[in-house]
mmCIF file of C-alpha atoms and ligand atoms in Angstrom:
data_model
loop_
_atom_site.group_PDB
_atom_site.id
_atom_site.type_symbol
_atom_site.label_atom_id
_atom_site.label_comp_id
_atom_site.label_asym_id
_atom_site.label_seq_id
_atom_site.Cartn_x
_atom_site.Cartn_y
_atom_site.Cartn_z
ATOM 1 C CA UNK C 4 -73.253 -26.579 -23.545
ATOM 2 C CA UNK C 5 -73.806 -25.675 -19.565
ATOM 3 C CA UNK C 6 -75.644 -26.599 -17.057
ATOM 4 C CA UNK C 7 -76.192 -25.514 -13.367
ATOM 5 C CA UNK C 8 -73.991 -27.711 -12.215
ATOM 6 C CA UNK C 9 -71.114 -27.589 -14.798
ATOM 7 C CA UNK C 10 -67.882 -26.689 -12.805
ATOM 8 C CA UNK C 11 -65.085 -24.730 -14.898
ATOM 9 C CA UNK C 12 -61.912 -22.512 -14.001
ATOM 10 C CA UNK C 13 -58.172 -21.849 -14.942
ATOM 11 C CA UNK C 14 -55.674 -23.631 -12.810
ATOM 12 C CA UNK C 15 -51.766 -22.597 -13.054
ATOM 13 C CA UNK C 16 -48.648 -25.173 -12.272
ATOM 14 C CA UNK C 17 -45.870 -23.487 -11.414
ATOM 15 C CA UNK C 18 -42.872 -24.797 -9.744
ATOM 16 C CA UNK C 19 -38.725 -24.948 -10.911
ATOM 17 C CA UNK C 20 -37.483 -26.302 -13.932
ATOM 18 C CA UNK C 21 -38.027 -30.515 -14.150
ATOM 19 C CA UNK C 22 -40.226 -31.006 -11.187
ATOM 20 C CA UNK C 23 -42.535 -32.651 -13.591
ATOM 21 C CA UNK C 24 -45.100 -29.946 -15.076
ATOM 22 C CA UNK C 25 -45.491 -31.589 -18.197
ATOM 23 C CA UNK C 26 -44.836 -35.167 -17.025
ATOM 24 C CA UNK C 27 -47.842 -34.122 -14.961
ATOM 25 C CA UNK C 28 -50.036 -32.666 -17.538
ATOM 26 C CA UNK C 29 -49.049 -35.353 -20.446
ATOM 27 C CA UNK C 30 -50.441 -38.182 -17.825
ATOM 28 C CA UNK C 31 -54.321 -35.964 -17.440
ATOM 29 C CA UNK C 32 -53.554 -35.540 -20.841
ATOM 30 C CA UNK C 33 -53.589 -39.828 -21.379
ATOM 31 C CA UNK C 34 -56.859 -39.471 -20.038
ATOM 32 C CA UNK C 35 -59.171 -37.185 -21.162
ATOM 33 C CA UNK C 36 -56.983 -33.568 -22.005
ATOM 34 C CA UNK C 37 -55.632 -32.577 -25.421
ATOM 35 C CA UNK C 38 -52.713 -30.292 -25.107
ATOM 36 C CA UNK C 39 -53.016 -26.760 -27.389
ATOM 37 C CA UNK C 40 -50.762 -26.509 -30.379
ATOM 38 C CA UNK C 41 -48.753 -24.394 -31.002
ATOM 39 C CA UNK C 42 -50.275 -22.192 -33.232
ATOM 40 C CA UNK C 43 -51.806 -19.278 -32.688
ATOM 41 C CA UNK C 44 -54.350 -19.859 -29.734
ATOM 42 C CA UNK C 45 -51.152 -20.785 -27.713
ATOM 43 C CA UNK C 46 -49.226 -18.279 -28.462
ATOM 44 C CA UNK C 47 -52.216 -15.673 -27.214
ATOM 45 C CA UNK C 48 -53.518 -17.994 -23.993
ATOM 46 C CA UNK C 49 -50.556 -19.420 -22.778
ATOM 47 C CA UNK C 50 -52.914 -22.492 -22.362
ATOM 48 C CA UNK C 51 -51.143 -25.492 -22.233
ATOM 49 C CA UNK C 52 -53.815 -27.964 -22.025
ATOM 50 C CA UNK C 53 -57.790 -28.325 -21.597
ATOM 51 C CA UNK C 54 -59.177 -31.558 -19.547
ATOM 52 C CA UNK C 55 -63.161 -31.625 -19.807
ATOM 53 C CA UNK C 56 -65.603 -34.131 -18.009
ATOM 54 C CA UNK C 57 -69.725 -34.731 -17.741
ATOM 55 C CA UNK C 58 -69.511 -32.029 -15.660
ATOM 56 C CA UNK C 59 -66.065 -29.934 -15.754
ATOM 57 C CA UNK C 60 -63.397 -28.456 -17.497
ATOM 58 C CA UNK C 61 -60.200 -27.268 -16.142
ATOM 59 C CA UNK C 62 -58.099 -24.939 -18.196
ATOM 60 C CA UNK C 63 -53.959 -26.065 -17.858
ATOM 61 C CA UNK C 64 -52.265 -22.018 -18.336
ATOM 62 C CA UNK C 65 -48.383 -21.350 -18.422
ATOM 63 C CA UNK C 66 -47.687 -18.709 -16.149
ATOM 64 C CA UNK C 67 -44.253 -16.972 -17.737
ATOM 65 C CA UNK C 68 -42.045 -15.100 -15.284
ATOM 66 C CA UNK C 69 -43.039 -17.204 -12.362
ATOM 67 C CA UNK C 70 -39.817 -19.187 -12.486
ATOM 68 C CA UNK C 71 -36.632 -17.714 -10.582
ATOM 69 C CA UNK C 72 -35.094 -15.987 -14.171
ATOM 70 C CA UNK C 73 -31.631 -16.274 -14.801
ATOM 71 C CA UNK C 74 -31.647 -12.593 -14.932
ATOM 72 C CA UNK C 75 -33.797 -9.716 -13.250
ATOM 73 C CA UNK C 76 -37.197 -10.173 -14.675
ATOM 74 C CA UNK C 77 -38.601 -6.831 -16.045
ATOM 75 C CA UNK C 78 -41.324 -5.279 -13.992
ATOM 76 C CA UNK C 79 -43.733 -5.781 -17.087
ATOM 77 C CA UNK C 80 -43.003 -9.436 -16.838
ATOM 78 C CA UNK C 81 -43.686 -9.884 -12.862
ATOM 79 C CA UNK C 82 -46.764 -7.869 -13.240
ATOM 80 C CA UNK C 83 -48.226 -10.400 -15.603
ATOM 81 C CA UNK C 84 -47.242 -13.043 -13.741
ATOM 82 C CA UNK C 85 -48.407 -11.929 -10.063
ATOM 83 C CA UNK C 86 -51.520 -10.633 -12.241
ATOM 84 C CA UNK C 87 -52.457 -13.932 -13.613
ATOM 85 C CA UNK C 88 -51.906 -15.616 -10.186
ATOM 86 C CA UNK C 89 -54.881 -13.616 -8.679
ATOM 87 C CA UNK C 90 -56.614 -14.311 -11.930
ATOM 88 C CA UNK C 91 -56.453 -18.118 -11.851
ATOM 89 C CA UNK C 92 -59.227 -20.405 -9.671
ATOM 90 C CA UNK C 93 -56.289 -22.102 -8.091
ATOM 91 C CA UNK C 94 -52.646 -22.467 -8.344
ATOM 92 C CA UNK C 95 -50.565 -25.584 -8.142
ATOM 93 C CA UNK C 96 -47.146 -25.252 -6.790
ATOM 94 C CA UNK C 97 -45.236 -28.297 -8.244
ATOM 95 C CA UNK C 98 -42.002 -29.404 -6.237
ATOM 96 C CA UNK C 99 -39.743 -32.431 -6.892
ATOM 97 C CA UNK C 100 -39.974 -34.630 -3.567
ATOM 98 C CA UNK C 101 -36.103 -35.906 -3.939
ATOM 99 C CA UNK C 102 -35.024 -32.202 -3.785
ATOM 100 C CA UNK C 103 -37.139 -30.554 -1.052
ATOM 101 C CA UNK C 104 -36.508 -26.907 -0.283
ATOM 102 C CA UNK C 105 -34.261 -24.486 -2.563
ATOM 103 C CA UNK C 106 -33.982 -21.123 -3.237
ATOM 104 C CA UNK C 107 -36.293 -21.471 -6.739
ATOM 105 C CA UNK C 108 -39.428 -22.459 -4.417
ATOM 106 C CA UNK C 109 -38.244 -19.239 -1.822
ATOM 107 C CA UNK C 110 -38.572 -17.115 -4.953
ATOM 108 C CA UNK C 111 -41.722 -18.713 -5.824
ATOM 109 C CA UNK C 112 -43.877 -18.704 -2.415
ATOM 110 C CA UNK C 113 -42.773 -14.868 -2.394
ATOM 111 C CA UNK C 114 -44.661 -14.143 -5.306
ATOM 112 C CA UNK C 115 -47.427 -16.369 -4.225
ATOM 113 C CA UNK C 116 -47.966 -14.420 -0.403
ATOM 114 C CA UNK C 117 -49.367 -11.271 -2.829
ATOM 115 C CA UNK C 118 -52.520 -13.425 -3.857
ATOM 116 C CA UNK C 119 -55.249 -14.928 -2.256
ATOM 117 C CA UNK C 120 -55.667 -17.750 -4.658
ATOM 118 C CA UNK C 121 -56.111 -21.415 -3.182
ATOM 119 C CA UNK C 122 -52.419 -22.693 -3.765
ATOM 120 C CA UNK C 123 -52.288 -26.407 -3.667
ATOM 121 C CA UNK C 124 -48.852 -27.823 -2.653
ATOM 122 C CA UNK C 125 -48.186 -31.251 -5.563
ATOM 123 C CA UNK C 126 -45.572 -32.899 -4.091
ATOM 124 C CA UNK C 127 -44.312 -35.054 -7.334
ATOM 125 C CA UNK C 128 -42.090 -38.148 -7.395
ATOM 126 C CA UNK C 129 -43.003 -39.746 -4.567
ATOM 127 C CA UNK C 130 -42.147 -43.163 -6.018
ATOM 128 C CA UNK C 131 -38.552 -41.502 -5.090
ATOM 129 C CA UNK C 132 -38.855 -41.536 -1.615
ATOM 130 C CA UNK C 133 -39.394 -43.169 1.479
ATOM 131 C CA UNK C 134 -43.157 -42.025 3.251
ATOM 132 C CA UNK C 135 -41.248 -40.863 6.429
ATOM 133 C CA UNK C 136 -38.979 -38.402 3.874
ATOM 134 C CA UNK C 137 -42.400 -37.281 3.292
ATOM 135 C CA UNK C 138 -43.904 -36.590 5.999
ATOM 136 C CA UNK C 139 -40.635 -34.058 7.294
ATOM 137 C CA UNK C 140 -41.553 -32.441 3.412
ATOM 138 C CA UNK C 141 -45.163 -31.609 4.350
ATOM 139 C CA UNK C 142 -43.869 -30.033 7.851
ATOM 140 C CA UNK C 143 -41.440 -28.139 6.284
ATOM 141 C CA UNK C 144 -43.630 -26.804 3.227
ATOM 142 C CA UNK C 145 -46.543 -26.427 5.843
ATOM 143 C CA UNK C 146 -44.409 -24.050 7.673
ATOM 144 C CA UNK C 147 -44.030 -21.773 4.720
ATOM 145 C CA UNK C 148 -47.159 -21.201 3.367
ATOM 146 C CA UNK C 149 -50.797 -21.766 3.955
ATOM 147 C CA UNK C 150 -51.629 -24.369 1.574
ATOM 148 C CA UNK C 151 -55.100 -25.022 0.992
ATOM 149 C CA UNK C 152 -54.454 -28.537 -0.160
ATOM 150 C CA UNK C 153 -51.235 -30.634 -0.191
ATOM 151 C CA UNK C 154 -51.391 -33.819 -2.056
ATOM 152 C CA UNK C 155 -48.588 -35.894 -3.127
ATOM 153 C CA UNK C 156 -48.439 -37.510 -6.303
ATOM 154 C CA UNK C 157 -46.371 -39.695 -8.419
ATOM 155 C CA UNK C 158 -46.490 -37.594 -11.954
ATOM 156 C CA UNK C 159 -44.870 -40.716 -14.582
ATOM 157 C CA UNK C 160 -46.601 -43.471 -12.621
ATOM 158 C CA UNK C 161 -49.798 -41.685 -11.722
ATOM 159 C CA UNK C 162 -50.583 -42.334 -8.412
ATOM 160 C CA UNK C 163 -52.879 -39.760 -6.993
ATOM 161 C CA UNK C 164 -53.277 -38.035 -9.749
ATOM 162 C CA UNK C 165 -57.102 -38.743 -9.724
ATOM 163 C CA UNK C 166 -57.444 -37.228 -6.554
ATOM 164 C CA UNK C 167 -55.138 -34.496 -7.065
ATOM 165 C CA UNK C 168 -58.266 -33.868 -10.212
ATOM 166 C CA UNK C 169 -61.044 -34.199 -7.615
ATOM 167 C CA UNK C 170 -59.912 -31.685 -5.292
ATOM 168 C CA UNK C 171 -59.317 -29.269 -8.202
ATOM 169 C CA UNK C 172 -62.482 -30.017 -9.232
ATOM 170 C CA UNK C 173 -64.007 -29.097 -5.733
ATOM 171 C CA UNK C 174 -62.348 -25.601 -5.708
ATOM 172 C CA UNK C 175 -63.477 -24.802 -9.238
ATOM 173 C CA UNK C 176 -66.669 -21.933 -9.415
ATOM 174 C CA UNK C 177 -69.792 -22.952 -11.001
ATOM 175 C CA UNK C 178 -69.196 -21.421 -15.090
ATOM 176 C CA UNK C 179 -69.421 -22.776 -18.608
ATOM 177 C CA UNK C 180 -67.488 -25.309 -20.630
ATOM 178 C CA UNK C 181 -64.951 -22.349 -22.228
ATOM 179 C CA UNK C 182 -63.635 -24.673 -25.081
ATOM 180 C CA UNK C 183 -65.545 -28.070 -26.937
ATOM 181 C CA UNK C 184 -64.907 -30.932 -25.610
ATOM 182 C CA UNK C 185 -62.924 -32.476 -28.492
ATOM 183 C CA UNK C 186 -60.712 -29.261 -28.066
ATOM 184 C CA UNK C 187 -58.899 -26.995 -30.619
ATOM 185 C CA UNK C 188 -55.769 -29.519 -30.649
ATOM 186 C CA UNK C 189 -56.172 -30.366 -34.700
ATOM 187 C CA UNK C 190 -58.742 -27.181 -35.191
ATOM 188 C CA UNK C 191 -56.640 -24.134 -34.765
ATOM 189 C CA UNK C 192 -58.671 -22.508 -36.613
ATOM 190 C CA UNK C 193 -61.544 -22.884 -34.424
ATOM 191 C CA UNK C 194 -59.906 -19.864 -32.089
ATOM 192 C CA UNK C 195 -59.493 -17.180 -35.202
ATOM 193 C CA UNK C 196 -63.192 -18.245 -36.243
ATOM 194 C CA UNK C 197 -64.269 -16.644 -33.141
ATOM 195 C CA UNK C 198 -61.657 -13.866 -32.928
ATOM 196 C CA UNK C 199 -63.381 -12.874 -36.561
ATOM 197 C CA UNK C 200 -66.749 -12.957 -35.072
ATOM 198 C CA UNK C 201 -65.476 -11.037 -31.860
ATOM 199 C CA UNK C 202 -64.422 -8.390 -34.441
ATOM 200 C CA UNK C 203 -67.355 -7.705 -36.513
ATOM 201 C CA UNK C 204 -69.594 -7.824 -32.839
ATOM 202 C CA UNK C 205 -67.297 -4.860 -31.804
ATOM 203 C CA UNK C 206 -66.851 -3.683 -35.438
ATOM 204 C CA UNK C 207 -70.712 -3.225 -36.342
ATOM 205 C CA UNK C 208 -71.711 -1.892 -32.547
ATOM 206 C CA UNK C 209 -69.153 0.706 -31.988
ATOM 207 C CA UNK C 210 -68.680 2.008 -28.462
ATOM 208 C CA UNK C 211 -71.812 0.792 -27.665
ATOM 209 C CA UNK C 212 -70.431 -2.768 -26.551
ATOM 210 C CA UNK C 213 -67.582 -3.334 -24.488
ATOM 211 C CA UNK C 214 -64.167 -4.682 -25.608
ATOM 212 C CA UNK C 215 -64.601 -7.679 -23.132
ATOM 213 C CA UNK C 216 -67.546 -9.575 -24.985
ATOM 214 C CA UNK C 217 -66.660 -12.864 -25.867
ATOM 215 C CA UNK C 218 -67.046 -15.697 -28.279
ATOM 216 C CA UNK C 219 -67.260 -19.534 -27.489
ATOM 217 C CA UNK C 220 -67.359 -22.140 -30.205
ATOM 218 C CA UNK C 221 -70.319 -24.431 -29.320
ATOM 219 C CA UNK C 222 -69.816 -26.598 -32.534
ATOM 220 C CA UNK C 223 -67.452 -26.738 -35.612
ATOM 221 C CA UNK C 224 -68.258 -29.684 -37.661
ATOM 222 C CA UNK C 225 -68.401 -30.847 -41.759
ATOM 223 C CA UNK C 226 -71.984 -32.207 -42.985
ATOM 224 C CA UNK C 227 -73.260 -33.514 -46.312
ATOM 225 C CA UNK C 228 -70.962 -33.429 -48.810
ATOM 226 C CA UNK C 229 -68.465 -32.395 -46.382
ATOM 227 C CA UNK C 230 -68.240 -29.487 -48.467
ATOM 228 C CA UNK C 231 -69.612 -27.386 -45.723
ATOM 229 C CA UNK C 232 -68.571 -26.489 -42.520
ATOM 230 C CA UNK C 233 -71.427 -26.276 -39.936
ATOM 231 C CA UNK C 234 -70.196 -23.892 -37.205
ATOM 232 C CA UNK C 235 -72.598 -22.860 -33.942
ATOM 233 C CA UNK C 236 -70.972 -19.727 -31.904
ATOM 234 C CA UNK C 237 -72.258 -18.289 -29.150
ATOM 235 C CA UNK C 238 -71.396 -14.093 -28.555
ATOM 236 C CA UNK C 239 -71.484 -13.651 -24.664
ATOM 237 C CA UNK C 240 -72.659 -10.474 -23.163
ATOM 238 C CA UNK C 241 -72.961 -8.808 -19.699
ATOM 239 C CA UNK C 242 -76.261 -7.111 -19.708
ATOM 240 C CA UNK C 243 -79.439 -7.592 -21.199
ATOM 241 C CA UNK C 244 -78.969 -4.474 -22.717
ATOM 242 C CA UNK C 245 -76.208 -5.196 -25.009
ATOM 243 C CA UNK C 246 -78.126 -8.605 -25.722
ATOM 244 C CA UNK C 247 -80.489 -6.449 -27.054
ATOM 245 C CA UNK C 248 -77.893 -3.953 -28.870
ATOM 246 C CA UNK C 249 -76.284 -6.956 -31.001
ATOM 247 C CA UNK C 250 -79.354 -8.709 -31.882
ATOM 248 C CA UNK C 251 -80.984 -5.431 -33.232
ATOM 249 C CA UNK C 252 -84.276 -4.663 -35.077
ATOM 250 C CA UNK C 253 -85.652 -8.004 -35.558
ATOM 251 C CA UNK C 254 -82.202 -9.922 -35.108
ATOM 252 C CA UNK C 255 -80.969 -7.303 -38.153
ATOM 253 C CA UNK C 256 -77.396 -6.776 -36.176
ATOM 254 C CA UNK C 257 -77.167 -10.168 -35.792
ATOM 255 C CA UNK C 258 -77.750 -11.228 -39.037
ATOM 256 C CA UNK C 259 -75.562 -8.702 -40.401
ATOM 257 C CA UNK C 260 -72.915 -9.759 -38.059
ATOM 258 C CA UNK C 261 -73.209 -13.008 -39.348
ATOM 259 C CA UNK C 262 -72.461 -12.509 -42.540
ATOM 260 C CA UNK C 263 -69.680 -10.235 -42.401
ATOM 261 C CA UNK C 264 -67.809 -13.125 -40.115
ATOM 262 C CA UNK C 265 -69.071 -15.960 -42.477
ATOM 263 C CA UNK C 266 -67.446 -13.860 -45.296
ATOM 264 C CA UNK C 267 -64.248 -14.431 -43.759
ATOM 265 C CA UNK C 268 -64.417 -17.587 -42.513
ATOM 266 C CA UNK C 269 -65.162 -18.601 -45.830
ATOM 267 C CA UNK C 270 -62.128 -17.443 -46.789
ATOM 268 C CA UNK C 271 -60.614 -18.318 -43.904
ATOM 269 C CA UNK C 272 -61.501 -22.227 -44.279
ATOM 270 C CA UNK C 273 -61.966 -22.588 -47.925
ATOM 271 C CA UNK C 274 -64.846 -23.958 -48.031
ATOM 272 C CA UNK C 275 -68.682 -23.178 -47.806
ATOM 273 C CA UNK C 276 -69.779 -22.062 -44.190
ATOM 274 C CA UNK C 277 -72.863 -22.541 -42.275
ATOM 275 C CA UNK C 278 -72.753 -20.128 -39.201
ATOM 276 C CA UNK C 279 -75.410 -19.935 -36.495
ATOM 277 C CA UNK C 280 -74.939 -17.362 -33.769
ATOM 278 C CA UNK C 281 -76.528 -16.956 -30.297
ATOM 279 C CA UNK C 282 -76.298 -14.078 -27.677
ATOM 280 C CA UNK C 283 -76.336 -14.702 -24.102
ATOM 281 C CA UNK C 284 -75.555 -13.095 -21.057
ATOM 282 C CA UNK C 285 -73.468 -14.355 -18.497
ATOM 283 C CA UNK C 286 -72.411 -11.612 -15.624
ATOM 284 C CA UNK C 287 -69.082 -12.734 -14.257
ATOM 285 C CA UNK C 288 -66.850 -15.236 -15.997
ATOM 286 C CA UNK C 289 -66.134 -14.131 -19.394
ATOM 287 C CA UNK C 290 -65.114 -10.530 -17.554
ATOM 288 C CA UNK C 291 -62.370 -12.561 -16.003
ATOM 289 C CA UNK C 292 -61.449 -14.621 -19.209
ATOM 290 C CA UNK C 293 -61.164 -10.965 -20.973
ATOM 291 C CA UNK C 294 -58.617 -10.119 -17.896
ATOM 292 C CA UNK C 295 -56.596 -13.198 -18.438
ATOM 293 C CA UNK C 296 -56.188 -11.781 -22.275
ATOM 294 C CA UNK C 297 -55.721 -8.799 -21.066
ATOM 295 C CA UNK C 298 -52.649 -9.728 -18.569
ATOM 296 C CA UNK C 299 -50.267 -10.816 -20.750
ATOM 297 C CA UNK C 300 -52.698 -13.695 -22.956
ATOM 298 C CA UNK C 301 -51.890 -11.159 -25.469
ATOM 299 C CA UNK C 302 -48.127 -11.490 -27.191
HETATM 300 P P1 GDP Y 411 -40.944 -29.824 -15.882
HETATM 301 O O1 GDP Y 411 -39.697 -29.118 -16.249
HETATM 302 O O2 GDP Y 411 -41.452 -29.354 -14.565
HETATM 303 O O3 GDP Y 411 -41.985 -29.773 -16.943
HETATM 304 O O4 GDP Y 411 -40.544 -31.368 -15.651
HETATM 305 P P2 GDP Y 411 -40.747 -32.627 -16.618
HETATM 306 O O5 GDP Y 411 -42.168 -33.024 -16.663
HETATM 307 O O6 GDP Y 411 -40.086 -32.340 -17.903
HETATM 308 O O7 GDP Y 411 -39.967 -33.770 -15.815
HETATM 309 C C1 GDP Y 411 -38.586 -33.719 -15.567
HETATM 310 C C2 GDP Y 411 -38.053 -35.120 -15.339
HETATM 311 O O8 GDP Y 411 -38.637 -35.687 -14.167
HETATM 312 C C3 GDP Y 411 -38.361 -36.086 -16.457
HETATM 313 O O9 GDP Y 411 -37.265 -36.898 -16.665
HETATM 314 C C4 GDP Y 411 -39.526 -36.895 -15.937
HETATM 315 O O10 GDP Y 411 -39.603 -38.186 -16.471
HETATM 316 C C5 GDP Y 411 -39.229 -36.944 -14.462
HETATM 317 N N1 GDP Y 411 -40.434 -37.126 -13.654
HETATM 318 C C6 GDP Y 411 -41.562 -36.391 -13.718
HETATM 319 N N2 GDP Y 411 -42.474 -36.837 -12.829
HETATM 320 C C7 GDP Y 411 -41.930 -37.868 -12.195
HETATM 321 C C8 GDP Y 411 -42.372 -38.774 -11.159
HETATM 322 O O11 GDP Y 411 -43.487 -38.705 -10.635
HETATM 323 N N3 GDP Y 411 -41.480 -39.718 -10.751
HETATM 324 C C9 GDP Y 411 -40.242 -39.846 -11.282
HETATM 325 N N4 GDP Y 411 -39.466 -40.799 -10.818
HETATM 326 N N5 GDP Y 411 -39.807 -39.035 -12.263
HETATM 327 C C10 GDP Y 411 -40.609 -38.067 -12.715
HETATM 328 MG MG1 MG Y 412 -41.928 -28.682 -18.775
HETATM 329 K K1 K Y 413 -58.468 -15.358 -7.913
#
């Protein structure tokens, strides 16, 4: 499921109210995304959509509190908030090109000075406006913040939205595809499955492995009779030494956490359940997809 080359990261749109974040993310969604229900993997992530390629995936996450609030924001709330901006691979600050400045985007590139994130500056609605309206936009935006990109796009008609994709793409780390390909959309299951292999890991190991492991789906499918669910889960470690401590004697820890999670996936899916498990060790990336739960992922 990765390669050298795979690229992968979370990217967060902010910008005011009905700039066109979701007009946005429903056209990458046309193509290729599926947004998240909203069931429980939603409700825990904040991840409002998932757009995988040959060789990428970029994770869509709501950043609450980022908005100027109708009323003072509680310091827990701004914490997550500036948090998950120094968490994310890249930020896209969304503004409506009709409106140009306001005090919403003043609030906004205030919370944004804190973080050394790439922020890219999405100028939407362009079909709006005349080109030499803007150009005066990009001088005045330029002005306020050191944009690493700035890249005007029409959101409903699409213009530019492929490139606005490629230069994501070009600031995203080398890492892993985080979710399948044909995404969690219809399958919310598919996120508890590995939450209840996450907990036996941590369950059956005891101190001895860290809170941050993680667990990625590789595959989730119905074979034969279609009576039983085929499901391929990979437990992600940062040192070869808890490799080694959740394997066990002879792959004994493995096995045994194995069937403890197939017990209650079983139960979980009502139906029989097939579950293969593999360990590997990855040093950096799921330590940051463990902080992004950590800062406010969780309700
Ligand atoms: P959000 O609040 O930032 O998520 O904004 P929405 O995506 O809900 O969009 C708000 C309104 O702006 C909707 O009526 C959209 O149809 C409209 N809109 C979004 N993008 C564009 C665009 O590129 N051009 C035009 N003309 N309208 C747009
Ligand atoms: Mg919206
Ligand atoms: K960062």
């Amino acid at each position: 499921m990765t390669n050298n080359n795979f690229k992968s990261g979370f990217v967060s749109i902010i910008g005011r109210p009905n700039v066109g974040k979701s007009t946005f993310l429903n056209h990458v969604i046309g193509q290729k995304i599926a947004i998240m229900s909203d069931k429980p993997q939603t409700t825990r992530n904040k991840i409002q959509g998932v757009y995988t390629e040959n060789n990428a995936q970029v994770v869509f996450i709501d950043t609450p509190g980022i908005h100027k609030p109708k009323h003072k924001l509680g310091d827990f709330m701004m914490k997550v908030a500036q948090n998950t901006l120094k968490e994310v691979d890249i930020v896209l600050f969304m503004i409506n090109a009709e409106e140009g400045y306001g005090r919403g985007d003043e609030f906004i590139i205030e919370r944004l000075q804190t973080t050394n994130t790439p922020v890219f500056l999405v100028i939407n609605k362009i079909d709006q406006i005349h080109p030499d309206q803007l150009f005066l936009l990009i001088d005045q935006y330029k002005n306020l913040y050191d944009f690493k990109e700035i890249v005007p796009i029409s959101a409903l008609q699409g213009n530019n939205v492929e490139t606005l994709l490629k230069q994501i793409k070009a600031y995203l780390p080398e890492g892993p595809q985080y979710y399948p390909a044909d995404q969690v959309t219809d399958h919310p299951e598919r996120f508890i499955v590995t939450e209840l292999i996450r907990e036996k890991a941590l369950h059956l190991t005891r101190e001895e492995i860290p809170h941050s492991i993680a667990v990625v789906m590789d595959s989730m499918e119905k074979r034969g009779d279609g009576n039983t669910v085929y499901i391929g889960a990979t437990i992600i470690v940062e040192r070869d030494s808890q490799k080694g401590i959740i394997i066990g004697k002879k792959g004994s820890m493995l096995k045994e956490i194995g069937q403890r999670a197939r017990g209650d996936i079983e139960a979980l899916l009502g139906s029989k359940v097939f579950l293969e498990l593999w360990v590997k060790v990855q040093k950096d990336w799921r330590n940051r997809m463990t902080q992004l739960r950590d800062f406010g992922f969780n309700e």
